[in-house]
Amino acid sequence: RNFNTQNQLNMHMQVHRPRNVACPVCGDTRFRSPANAVQHVESGYYTGCIGQDNARQQIYQYAQRQGGMQQYMGLMPLLTHGGGNNGVPDLPYRCPYCVNKSFRDLGQLMQHSEQKHNNMRMLGY
């Protein structure tokens, strides 16, 4: 196949990766990247964390407990207005390499980190 950009080629090459990454919650090994495994949980369809808000909260709490994740965690707001986000800030994750680049979901940050910074080592993967 021919691709117009390097990014298109990189995205396509993901289909050739082995499915050897485990889900951080259930341990099921069927994902091609750590970002895909975290996105699986954050989607809210994983039976162990039903509901997108619940899943997002579980991943956020898990990330907070990981010592190596502190550089990827955004600043906690000093005041919240009970917006129903279960204690998770709107944009709790940040890229330590990009200026003002924040993310709503950890899976988004991980995918960004893999594609833009060739960093696949988050959460101990």
mmCIF file of N, CA and C in Angstrom:
data_model
loop_
_atom_site.group_PDB
_atom_site.id
_atom_site.type_symbol
_atom_site.label_atom_id
_atom_site.label_comp_id
_atom_site.label_asym_id
_atom_site.label_seq_id
_atom_site.Cartn_x
_atom_site.Cartn_y
_atom_site.Cartn_z
ATOM 1 N N ARG A 1 0.830 -1.190 0.000
ATOM 2 C CA ARG A 1 0.000 0.000 0.000
ATOM 3 C C ARG A 1 0.865 1.242 0.000
ATOM 4 N N ASN A 2 0.304 2.311 -0.525
ATOM 5 C CA ASN A 2 0.971 3.607 -0.524
ATOM 6 C C ASN A 2 0.278 4.528 0.464
ATOM 7 N N PHE A 3 1.092 5.317 1.162
ATOM 8 C CA PHE A 3 0.571 6.257 2.151
ATOM 9 C C PHE A 3 1.095 7.646 1.832
ATOM 10 N N ASN A 4 0.240 8.639 1.996
ATOM 11 C CA ASN A 4 0.597 10.020 1.666
ATOM 12 C C ASN A 4 1.486 10.677 2.712
ATOM 13 N N THR A 5 1.387 10.238 3.948
ATOM 14 C CA THR A 5 2.174 10.848 5.014
ATOM 15 C C THR A 5 2.797 9.773 5.893
ATOM 16 N N GLN A 6 3.812 10.173 6.619
ATOM 17 C CA GLN A 6 4.450 9.262 7.576
ATOM 18 C C GLN A 6 3.458 8.844 8.651
ATOM 19 N N ASN A 7 2.604 9.782 9.073
ATOM 20 C CA ASN A 7 1.607 9.470 10.095
ATOM 21 C C ASN A 7 0.638 8.389 9.607
ATOM 22 N N GLN A 8 0.216 8.449 8.361
ATOM 23 C CA GLN A 8 -0.672 7.418 7.822
ATOM 24 C C GLN A 8 0.009 6.058 7.836
ATOM 25 N N LEU A 9 1.270 6.014 7.467
ATOM 26 C CA LEU A 9 2.025 4.757 7.505
ATOM 27 C C LEU A 9 2.146 4.254 8.938
ATOM 28 N N ASN A 10 2.479 5.153 9.865
ATOM 29 C CA ASN A 10 2.606 4.751 11.271
ATOM 30 C C ASN A 10 1.294 4.195 11.810
ATOM 31 N N MET A 11 0.184 4.845 11.488
ATOM 32 C CA MET A 11 -1.126 4.372 11.949
ATOM 33 C C MET A 11 -1.415 2.987 11.368
ATOM 34 N N HIS A 12 -1.122 2.786 10.098
ATOM 35 C CA HIS A 12 -1.357 1.485 9.473
ATOM 36 C C HIS A 12 -0.475 0.401 10.089
ATOM 37 N N MET A 13 0.749 0.736 10.414
ATOM 38 C CA MET A 13 1.674 -0.266 10.953
ATOM 39 C C MET A 13 1.203 -0.843 12.281
ATOM 40 N N GLN A 14 0.303 -0.142 12.960
ATOM 41 C CA GLN A 14 -0.238 -0.657 14.220
ATOM 42 C C GLN A 14 -0.969 -1.988 14.022
ATOM 43 N N VAL A 15 -1.556 -2.201 12.849
ATOM 44 C CA VAL A 15 -2.294 -3.457 12.626
ATOM 45 C C VAL A 15 -1.351 -4.653 12.562
ATOM 46 N N HIS A 16 -0.067 -4.400 12.372
ATOM 47 C CA HIS A 16 0.912 -5.488 12.302
ATOM 48 C C HIS A 16 1.580 -5.793 13.638
ATOM 49 N N ARG A 17 1.268 -5.003 14.655
ATOM 50 C CA ARG A 17 1.825 -5.265 15.985
ATOM 51 C C ARG A 17 1.184 -6.520 16.568
ATOM 52 N N PRO A 18 1.945 -7.264 17.364
ATOM 53 C CA PRO A 18 1.337 -8.421 18.040
ATOM 54 C C PRO A 18 0.375 -7.956 19.132
ATOM 55 N N ARG A 19 -0.587 -8.784 19.426
ATOM 56 C CA ARG A 19 -1.550 -8.495 20.496
ATOM 57 C C ARG A 19 -1.009 -9.111 21.793
ATOM 58 N N ASN A 20 -0.011 -8.446 22.380
ATOM 59 C CA ASN A 20 0.658 -9.009 23.549
ATOM 60 C C ASN A 20 0.632 -8.085 24.765
ATOM 61 N N VAL A 21 -0.285 -7.114 24.775
ATOM 62 C CA VAL A 21 -0.399 -6.187 25.902
ATOM 63 C C VAL A 21 -1.661 -6.536 26.684
ATOM 64 N N ALA A 22 -1.513 -6.619 27.997
ATOM 65 C CA ALA A 22 -2.627 -7.020 28.868
ATOM 66 C C ALA A 22 -3.424 -5.818 29.356
ATOM 67 N N CYS A 23 -4.686 -6.041 29.611
ATOM 68 C CA CYS A 23 -5.554 -5.050 30.229
ATOM 69 C C CYS A 23 -5.048 -4.808 31.650
ATOM 70 N N PRO A 24 -4.950 -3.533 32.097
ATOM 71 C CA PRO A 24 -4.443 -3.264 33.447
ATOM 72 C C PRO A 24 -5.406 -3.695 34.554
ATOM 73 N N VAL A 25 -6.649 -4.014 34.202
ATOM 74 C CA VAL A 25 -7.632 -4.408 35.205
ATOM 75 C C VAL A 25 -7.848 -5.916 35.215
ATOM 76 N N CYS A 26 -8.208 -6.484 34.062
ATOM 77 C CA CYS A 26 -8.559 -7.905 34.034
ATOM 78 C C CYS A 26 -7.409 -8.817 33.637
ATOM 79 N N GLY A 27 -6.334 -8.243 33.054
ATOM 80 C CA GLY A 27 -5.188 -9.052 32.671
ATOM 81 C C GLY A 27 -5.332 -9.754 31.332
ATOM 82 N N ASP A 28 -6.448 -9.565 30.645
ATOM 83 C CA ASP A 28 -6.680 -10.186 29.345
ATOM 84 C C ASP A 28 -5.657 -9.652 28.343
ATOM 85 N N THR A 29 -4.860 -10.535 27.732
ATOM 86 C CA THR A 29 -3.816 -10.137 26.792
ATOM 87 C C THR A 29 -4.377 -10.188 25.385
ATOM 88 N N ARG A 30 -4.796 -9.011 24.874
ATOM 89 C CA ARG A 30 -5.349 -8.962 23.525
ATOM 90 C C ARG A 30 -5.196 -7.595 22.868
ATOM 91 N N PHE A 31 -4.315 -6.777 23.389
ATOM 92 C CA PHE A 31 -4.172 -5.421 22.875
ATOM 93 C C PHE A 31 -2.826 -5.229 22.208
ATOM 94 N N ARG A 32 -2.783 -4.309 21.240
ATOM 95 C CA ARG A 32 -1.569 -4.048 20.483
ATOM 96 C C ARG A 32 -0.683 -2.986 21.126
ATOM 97 N N SER A 33 -1.244 -2.213 22.054
ATOM 98 C CA SER A 33 -0.449 -1.179 22.713
ATOM 99 C C SER A 33 -1.030 -0.912 24.098
ATOM 100 N N PRO A 34 -0.217 -0.359 24.981
ATOM 101 C CA PRO A 34 -0.736 0.029 26.299
ATOM 102 C C PRO A 34 -1.888 1.029 26.189
ATOM 103 N N ALA A 35 -1.793 1.949 25.228
ATOM 104 C CA ALA A 35 -2.884 2.927 25.048
ATOM 105 C C ALA A 35 -4.191 2.230 24.714
ATOM 106 N N ASN A 36 -4.141 1.214 23.849
ATOM 107 C CA ASN A 36 -5.356 0.477 23.502
ATOM 108 C C ASN A 36 -5.942 -0.230 24.714
ATOM 109 N N ALA A 37 -5.103 -0.765 25.582
ATOM 110 C CA ALA A 37 -5.586 -1.461 26.779
ATOM 111 C C ALA A 37 -6.276 -0.491 27.729
ATOM 112 N N VAL A 38 -5.697 0.683 27.933
ATOM 113 C CA VAL A 38 -6.303 1.671 28.824
ATOM 114 C C VAL A 38 -7.582 2.224 28.216
ATOM 115 N N GLN A 39 -7.591 2.447 26.900
ATOM 116 C CA GLN A 39 -8.797 2.926 26.227
ATOM 117 C C GLN A 39 -9.933 1.917 26.361
ATOM 118 N N HIS A 40 -9.603 0.637 26.376
ATOM 119 C CA HIS A 40 -10.587 -0.428 26.562
ATOM 120 C C HIS A 40 -11.318 -0.243 27.891
ATOM 121 N N VAL A 41 -10.585 0.063 28.945
ATOM 122 C CA VAL A 41 -11.195 0.278 30.258
ATOM 123 C C VAL A 41 -11.946 1.603 30.283
ATOM 124 N N GLU A 42 -11.308 2.668 29.795
ATOM 125 C CA GLU A 42 -11.912 4.003 29.843
ATOM 126 C C GLU A 42 -13.198 4.113 29.021
ATOM 127 N N SER A 43 -13.385 3.226 28.066
ATOM 128 C CA SER A 43 -14.587 3.281 27.228
ATOM 129 C C SER A 43 -15.862 3.083 28.038
ATOM 130 N N GLY A 44 -15.739 2.403 29.180
ATOM 131 C CA GLY A 44 -16.910 2.135 30.004
ATOM 132 C C GLY A 44 -17.622 0.848 29.643
ATOM 133 N N TYR A 45 -17.136 0.152 28.636
ATOM 134 C CA TYR A 45 -17.769 -1.100 28.222
ATOM 135 C C TYR A 45 -17.134 -2.326 28.863
ATOM 136 N N TYR A 46 -16.001 -2.125 29.525
ATOM 137 C CA TYR A 46 -15.352 -3.229 30.223
ATOM 138 C C TYR A 46 -16.248 -3.646 31.379
ATOM 139 N N THR A 47 -16.538 -4.912 31.500
ATOM 140 C CA THR A 47 -17.502 -5.391 32.501
ATOM 141 C C THR A 47 -17.049 -5.165 33.935
ATOM 142 N N GLY A 48 -15.740 -5.013 34.176
ATOM 143 C CA GLY A 48 -15.252 -4.765 35.526
ATOM 144 C C GLY A 48 -15.399 -3.319 35.970
ATOM 145 N N CYS A 49 -15.611 -2.419 35.033
ATOM 146 C CA CYS A 49 -15.758 -0.986 35.324
ATOM 147 C C CYS A 49 -16.888 -0.418 34.471
ATOM 148 N N ILE A 50 -18.077 -0.899 34.691
ATOM 149 C CA ILE A 50 -19.197 -0.487 33.856
ATOM 150 C C ILE A 50 -19.492 0.989 34.060
ATOM 151 N N GLY A 51 -19.696 1.674 32.948
ATOM 152 C CA GLY A 51 -19.993 3.098 32.963
ATOM 153 C C GLY A 51 -18.745 3.918 32.723
ATOM 154 N N GLN A 52 -18.820 4.835 31.793
ATOM 155 C CA GLN A 52 -17.649 5.611 31.414
ATOM 156 C C GLN A 52 -17.114 6.460 32.563
ATOM 157 N N ASP A 53 -17.990 7.094 33.336
ATOM 158 C CA ASP A 53 -17.519 7.915 34.462
ATOM 159 C C ASP A 53 -16.826 7.069 35.514
ATOM 160 N N ASN A 54 -17.387 5.912 35.821
ATOM 161 C CA ASN A 54 -16.782 5.003 36.790
ATOM 162 C C ASN A 54 -15.417 4.521 36.293
ATOM 163 N N ALA A 55 -15.350 4.126 35.036
ATOM 164 C CA ALA A 55 -14.092 3.637 34.476
ATOM 165 C C ALA A 55 -13.033 4.730 34.483
ATOM 166 N N ARG A 56 -13.434 5.941 34.118
ATOM 167 C CA ARG A 56 -12.508 7.076 34.102
ATOM 168 C C ARG A 56 -11.970 7.353 35.505
ATOM 169 N N GLN A 57 -12.840 7.264 36.491
ATOM 170 C CA GLN A 57 -12.424 7.483 37.876
ATOM 171 C C GLN A 57 -11.456 6.392 38.327
ATOM 172 N N GLN A 58 -11.727 5.135 37.979
ATOM 173 C CA GLN A 58 -10.847 4.028 38.373
ATOM 174 C C GLN A 58 -9.455 4.189 37.759
ATOM 175 N N ILE A 59 -9.396 4.544 36.476
ATOM 176 C CA ILE A 59 -8.103 4.735 35.813
ATOM 177 C C ILE A 59 -7.363 5.923 36.431
ATOM 178 N N TYR A 60 -8.081 6.999 36.717
ATOM 179 C CA TYR A 60 -7.461 8.185 37.316
ATOM 180 C C TYR A 60 -6.864 7.847 38.683
ATOM 181 N N GLN A 61 -7.611 7.145 39.511
ATOM 182 C CA GLN A 61 -7.114 6.766 40.832
ATOM 183 C C GLN A 61 -5.918 5.833 40.724
ATOM 184 N N TYR A 62 -5.970 4.911 39.775
ATOM 185 C CA TYR A 62 -4.846 4.004 39.542
ATOM 186 C C TYR A 62 -3.599 4.801 39.135
ATOM 187 N N ALA A 63 -3.769 5.747 38.207
ATOM 188 C CA ALA A 63 -2.634 6.550 37.735
ATOM 189 C C ALA A 63 -2.053 7.390 38.865
ATOM 190 N N GLN A 64 -2.906 7.923 39.739
ATOM 191 C CA GLN A 64 -2.426 8.728 40.867
ATOM 192 C C GLN A 64 -1.527 7.920 41.799
ATOM 193 N N ARG A 65 -1.786 6.631 41.916
ATOM 194 C CA ARG A 65 -1.007 5.773 42.820
ATOM 195 C C ARG A 65 0.334 5.345 42.235
ATOM 196 N N GLN A 66 0.533 5.540 40.938
ATOM 197 C CA GLN A 66 1.770 5.121 40.286
ATOM 198 C C GLN A 66 2.804 6.227 40.391
ATOM 199 N N GLY A 67 3.912 5.958 41.048
ATOM 200 C CA GLY A 67 4.940 6.967 41.258
ATOM 201 C C GLY A 67 5.467 7.585 39.970
ATOM 202 N N GLY A 68 5.666 6.791 38.949
ATOM 203 C CA GLY A 68 6.207 7.285 37.690
ATOM 204 C C GLY A 68 5.236 8.107 36.874
ATOM 205 N N MET A 69 3.991 8.160 37.291
ATOM 206 C CA MET A 69 2.978 8.894 36.535
ATOM 207 C C MET A 69 2.873 10.358 36.932
ATOM 208 N N GLN A 70 3.546 10.782 37.992
ATOM 209 C CA GLN A 70 3.380 12.149 38.479
ATOM 210 C C GLN A 70 3.695 13.201 37.425
ATOM 211 N N GLN A 71 4.671 12.932 36.562
ATOM 212 C CA GLN A 71 5.019 13.906 35.526
ATOM 213 C C GLN A 71 3.916 14.055 34.477
ATOM 214 N N TYR A 72 3.007 13.087 34.419
ATOM 215 C CA TYR A 72 1.917 13.121 33.450
ATOM 216 C C TYR A 72 0.600 13.602 34.049
ATOM 217 N N MET A 73 0.591 13.847 35.322
ATOM 218 C CA MET A 73 -0.638 14.285 35.992
ATOM 219 C C MET A 73 -0.712 15.805 35.992
ATOM 220 N N GLY A 74 -1.872 16.326 35.617
ATOM 221 C CA GLY A 74 -2.087 17.761 35.642
ATOM 222 C C GLY A 74 -2.263 18.234 37.075
ATOM 223 N N LEU A 75 -2.316 19.518 37.248
ATOM 224 C CA LEU A 75 -2.516 20.087 38.579
ATOM 225 C C LEU A 75 -3.957 19.890 39.016
ATOM 226 N N MET A 76 -4.139 19.547 40.272
ATOM 227 C CA MET A 76 -5.481 19.402 40.831
ATOM 228 C C MET A 76 -6.074 20.783 41.063
ATOM 229 N N PRO A 77 -7.349 20.992 40.691
ATOM 230 C CA PRO A 77 -7.967 22.284 40.983
ATOM 231 C C PRO A 77 -8.115 22.467 42.488
ATOM 232 N N LEU A 78 -7.939 23.691 42.940
ATOM 233 C CA LEU A 78 -8.060 23.969 44.366
ATOM 234 C C LEU A 78 -9.517 24.022 44.800
ATOM 235 N N LEU A 79 -10.408 24.302 43.856
ATOM 236 C CA LEU A 79 -11.825 24.425 44.172
ATOM 237 C C LEU A 79 -12.623 23.700 43.100
ATOM 238 N N THR A 80 -13.538 22.849 43.507
ATOM 239 C CA THR A 80 -14.408 22.188 42.545
ATOM 240 C C THR A 80 -15.846 22.543 42.869
ATOM 241 N N HIS A 81 -16.687 22.459 41.886
ATOM 242 C CA HIS A 81 -18.081 22.848 42.040
ATOM 243 C C HIS A 81 -19.027 21.657 41.970
ATOM 244 N N GLY A 82 -18.529 20.456 42.250
ATOM 245 C CA GLY A 82 -19.397 19.278 42.271
ATOM 246 C C GLY A 82 -20.063 19.003 40.948
ATOM 247 N N GLY A 83 -19.303 19.074 39.866
ATOM 248 C CA GLY A 83 -19.858 18.897 38.531
ATOM 249 C C GLY A 83 -20.175 17.467 38.181
ATOM 250 N N GLY A 84 -20.173 16.560 39.132
ATOM 251 C CA GLY A 84 -20.522 15.178 38.838
ATOM 252 C C GLY A 84 -19.421 14.392 38.156
ATOM 253 N N ASN A 85 -18.185 14.820 38.299
ATOM 254 C CA ASN A 85 -17.084 14.122 37.642
ATOM 255 C C ASN A 85 -16.375 13.146 38.570
ATOM 256 N N ASN A 86 -16.958 12.848 39.698
ATOM 257 C CA ASN A 86 -16.408 11.864 40.647
ATOM 258 C C ASN A 86 -14.994 12.210 41.098
ATOM 259 N N GLY A 87 -14.683 13.501 41.219
ATOM 260 C CA GLY A 87 -13.370 13.916 41.690
ATOM 261 C C GLY A 87 -12.288 13.895 40.634
ATOM 262 N N VAL A 88 -12.632 13.660 39.380
ATOM 263 C CA VAL A 88 -11.652 13.652 38.299
ATOM 264 C C VAL A 88 -11.713 15.006 37.595
ATOM 265 N N PRO A 89 -10.600 15.743 37.536
ATOM 266 C CA PRO A 89 -10.610 17.026 36.818
ATOM 267 C C PRO A 89 -10.968 16.828 35.348
ATOM 268 N N ASP A 90 -11.412 17.885 34.698
ATOM 269 C CA ASP A 90 -11.787 17.791 33.285
ATOM 270 C C ASP A 90 -10.625 17.327 32.414
ATOM 271 N N LEU A 91 -9.440 17.857 32.661
ATOM 272 C CA LEU A 91 -8.244 17.493 31.888
ATOM 273 C C LEU A 91 -7.136 17.098 32.873
ATOM 274 N N PRO A 92 -7.219 15.887 33.427
ATOM 275 C CA PRO A 92 -6.300 15.516 34.503
ATOM 276 C C PRO A 92 -4.891 15.102 34.072
ATOM 277 N N TYR A 93 -4.692 14.891 32.776
ATOM 278 C CA TYR A 93 -3.391 14.403 32.310
ATOM 279 C C TYR A 93 -2.741 15.458 31.418
ATOM 280 N N ARG A 94 -1.407 15.481 31.456
ATOM 281 C CA ARG A 94 -0.697 16.438 30.622
ATOM 282 C C ARG A 94 0.554 15.798 30.039
ATOM 283 N N CYS A 95 0.960 16.309 28.889
ATOM 284 C CA CYS A 95 2.204 15.854 28.275
ATOM 285 C C CYS A 95 3.336 16.703 28.833
ATOM 286 N N PRO A 96 4.343 16.082 29.438
ATOM 287 C CA PRO A 96 5.439 16.863 30.015
ATOM 288 C C PRO A 96 6.384 17.439 28.956
ATOM 289 N N TYR A 97 6.226 17.017 27.695
ATOM 290 C CA TYR A 97 7.112 17.471 26.624
ATOM 291 C C TYR A 97 6.503 18.577 25.772
ATOM 292 N N CYS A 98 5.177 18.693 25.763
ATOM 293 C CA CYS A 98 4.487 19.699 24.963
ATOM 294 C C CYS A 98 3.969 20.807 25.885
ATOM 295 N N VAL A 99 4.047 22.022 25.438
ATOM 296 C CA VAL A 99 3.563 23.154 26.220
ATOM 297 C C VAL A 99 2.035 23.195 26.135
ATOM 298 N N ASN A 100 1.392 23.233 27.293
ATOM 299 C CA ASN A 100 -0.070 23.363 27.378
ATOM 300 C C ASN A 100 -0.830 22.283 26.618
ATOM 301 N N LYS A 101 -0.384 21.034 26.670
ATOM 302 C CA LYS A 101 -1.081 19.925 26.024
ATOM 303 C C LYS A 101 -1.655 19.029 27.114
ATOM 304 N N SER A 102 -2.977 19.123 27.301
ATOM 305 C CA SER A 102 -3.667 18.352 28.341
ATOM 306 C C SER A 102 -4.670 17.409 27.710
ATOM 307 N N PHE A 103 -5.045 16.376 28.468
ATOM 308 C CA PHE A 103 -5.911 15.327 27.952
ATOM 309 C C PHE A 103 -6.991 14.960 28.952
ATOM 310 N N ARG A 104 -8.148 14.616 28.444
ATOM 311 C CA ARG A 104 -9.272 14.183 29.285
ATOM 312 C C ARG A 104 -9.078 12.752 29.770
ATOM 313 N N ASP A 105 -8.558 11.906 28.899
ATOM 314 C CA ASP A 105 -8.401 10.482 29.214
ATOM 315 C C ASP A 105 -6.931 10.074 29.147
ATOM 316 N N LEU A 106 -6.554 9.153 30.013
ATOM 317 C CA LEU A 106 -5.188 8.648 30.039
ATOM 318 C C LEU A 106 -4.847 7.958 28.718
ATOM 319 N N GLY A 107 -5.803 7.246 28.140
ATOM 320 C CA GLY A 107 -5.568 6.584 26.859
ATOM 321 C C GLY A 107 -5.185 7.571 25.767
ATOM 322 N N GLN A 108 -5.792 8.758 25.796
ATOM 323 C CA GLN A 108 -5.446 9.797 24.819
ATOM 324 C C GLN A 108 -4.010 10.262 25.009
ATOM 325 N N LEU A 109 -3.618 10.490 26.258
ATOM 326 C CA LEU A 109 -2.235 10.890 26.548
ATOM 327 C C LEU A 109 -1.265 9.803 26.106
ATOM 328 N N MET A 110 -1.582 8.557 26.402
ATOM 329 C CA MET A 110 -0.694 7.456 26.044
ATOM 330 C C MET A 110 -0.546 7.344 24.526
ATOM 331 N N GLN A 111 -1.651 7.488 23.811
ATOM 332 C CA GLN A 111 -1.591 7.429 22.354
ATOM 333 C C GLN A 111 -0.755 8.593 21.809
ATOM 334 N N HIS A 112 -0.953 9.790 22.340
ATOM 335 C CA HIS A 112 -0.151 10.952 21.959
ATOM 336 C C HIS A 112 1.328 10.687 22.226
ATOM 337 N N SER A 113 1.623 10.168 23.390
ATOM 338 C CA SER A 113 3.003 9.917 23.789
ATOM 339 C C SER A 113 3.667 8.883 22.874
ATOM 340 N N GLU A 114 2.917 7.853 22.497
ATOM 341 C CA GLU A 114 3.442 6.838 21.580
ATOM 342 C C GLU A 114 3.723 7.432 20.205
ATOM 343 N N GLN A 115 2.756 8.185 19.678
ATOM 344 C CA GLN A 115 2.859 8.675 18.305
ATOM 345 C C GLN A 115 3.781 9.871 18.147
ATOM 346 N N LYS A 116 3.754 10.797 19.097
ATOM 347 C CA LYS A 116 4.532 12.028 18.947
ATOM 348 C C LYS A 116 5.914 11.963 19.578
ATOM 349 N N HIS A 117 6.076 11.139 20.620
ATOM 350 C CA HIS A 117 7.343 11.116 21.355
ATOM 351 C C HIS A 117 7.975 9.730 21.398
ATOM 352 N N ASN A 118 7.365 8.769 20.697
ATOM 353 C CA ASN A 118 7.868 7.389 20.645
ATOM 354 C C ASN A 118 8.085 6.816 22.053
ATOM 355 N N ASN A 119 7.174 7.176 22.954
ATOM 356 C CA ASN A 119 7.261 6.730 24.351
ATOM 357 C C ASN A 119 6.127 5.763 24.628
ATOM 358 N N MET A 120 6.438 4.493 24.793
ATOM 359 C CA MET A 120 5.424 3.489 25.086
ATOM 360 C C MET A 120 5.570 2.975 26.517
ATOM 361 N N ARG A 121 6.347 3.649 27.348
ATOM 362 C CA ARG A 121 6.618 3.173 28.701
ATOM 363 C C ARG A 121 5.898 4.005 29.749
ATOM 364 N N MET A 122 4.603 3.787 29.883
ATOM 365 C CA MET A 122 3.832 4.436 30.924
ATOM 366 C C MET A 122 3.125 3.334 31.698
ATOM 367 N N LEU A 123 2.832 3.566 32.915
ATOM 368 C CA LEU A 123 2.113 2.600 33.764
ATOM 369 C C LEU A 123 2.819 1.261 33.859
ATOM 370 N N GLY A 124 4.111 1.240 33.689
ATOM 371 C CA GLY A 124 4.870 -0.002 33.848
ATOM 372 C C GLY A 124 4.777 -0.954 32.681
ATOM 373 N N TYR A 125 4.203 -0.548 31.561
ATOM 374 C CA TYR A 125 4.142 -1.418 30.384
ATOM 375 C C TYR A 125 5.492 -1.473 29.722
#
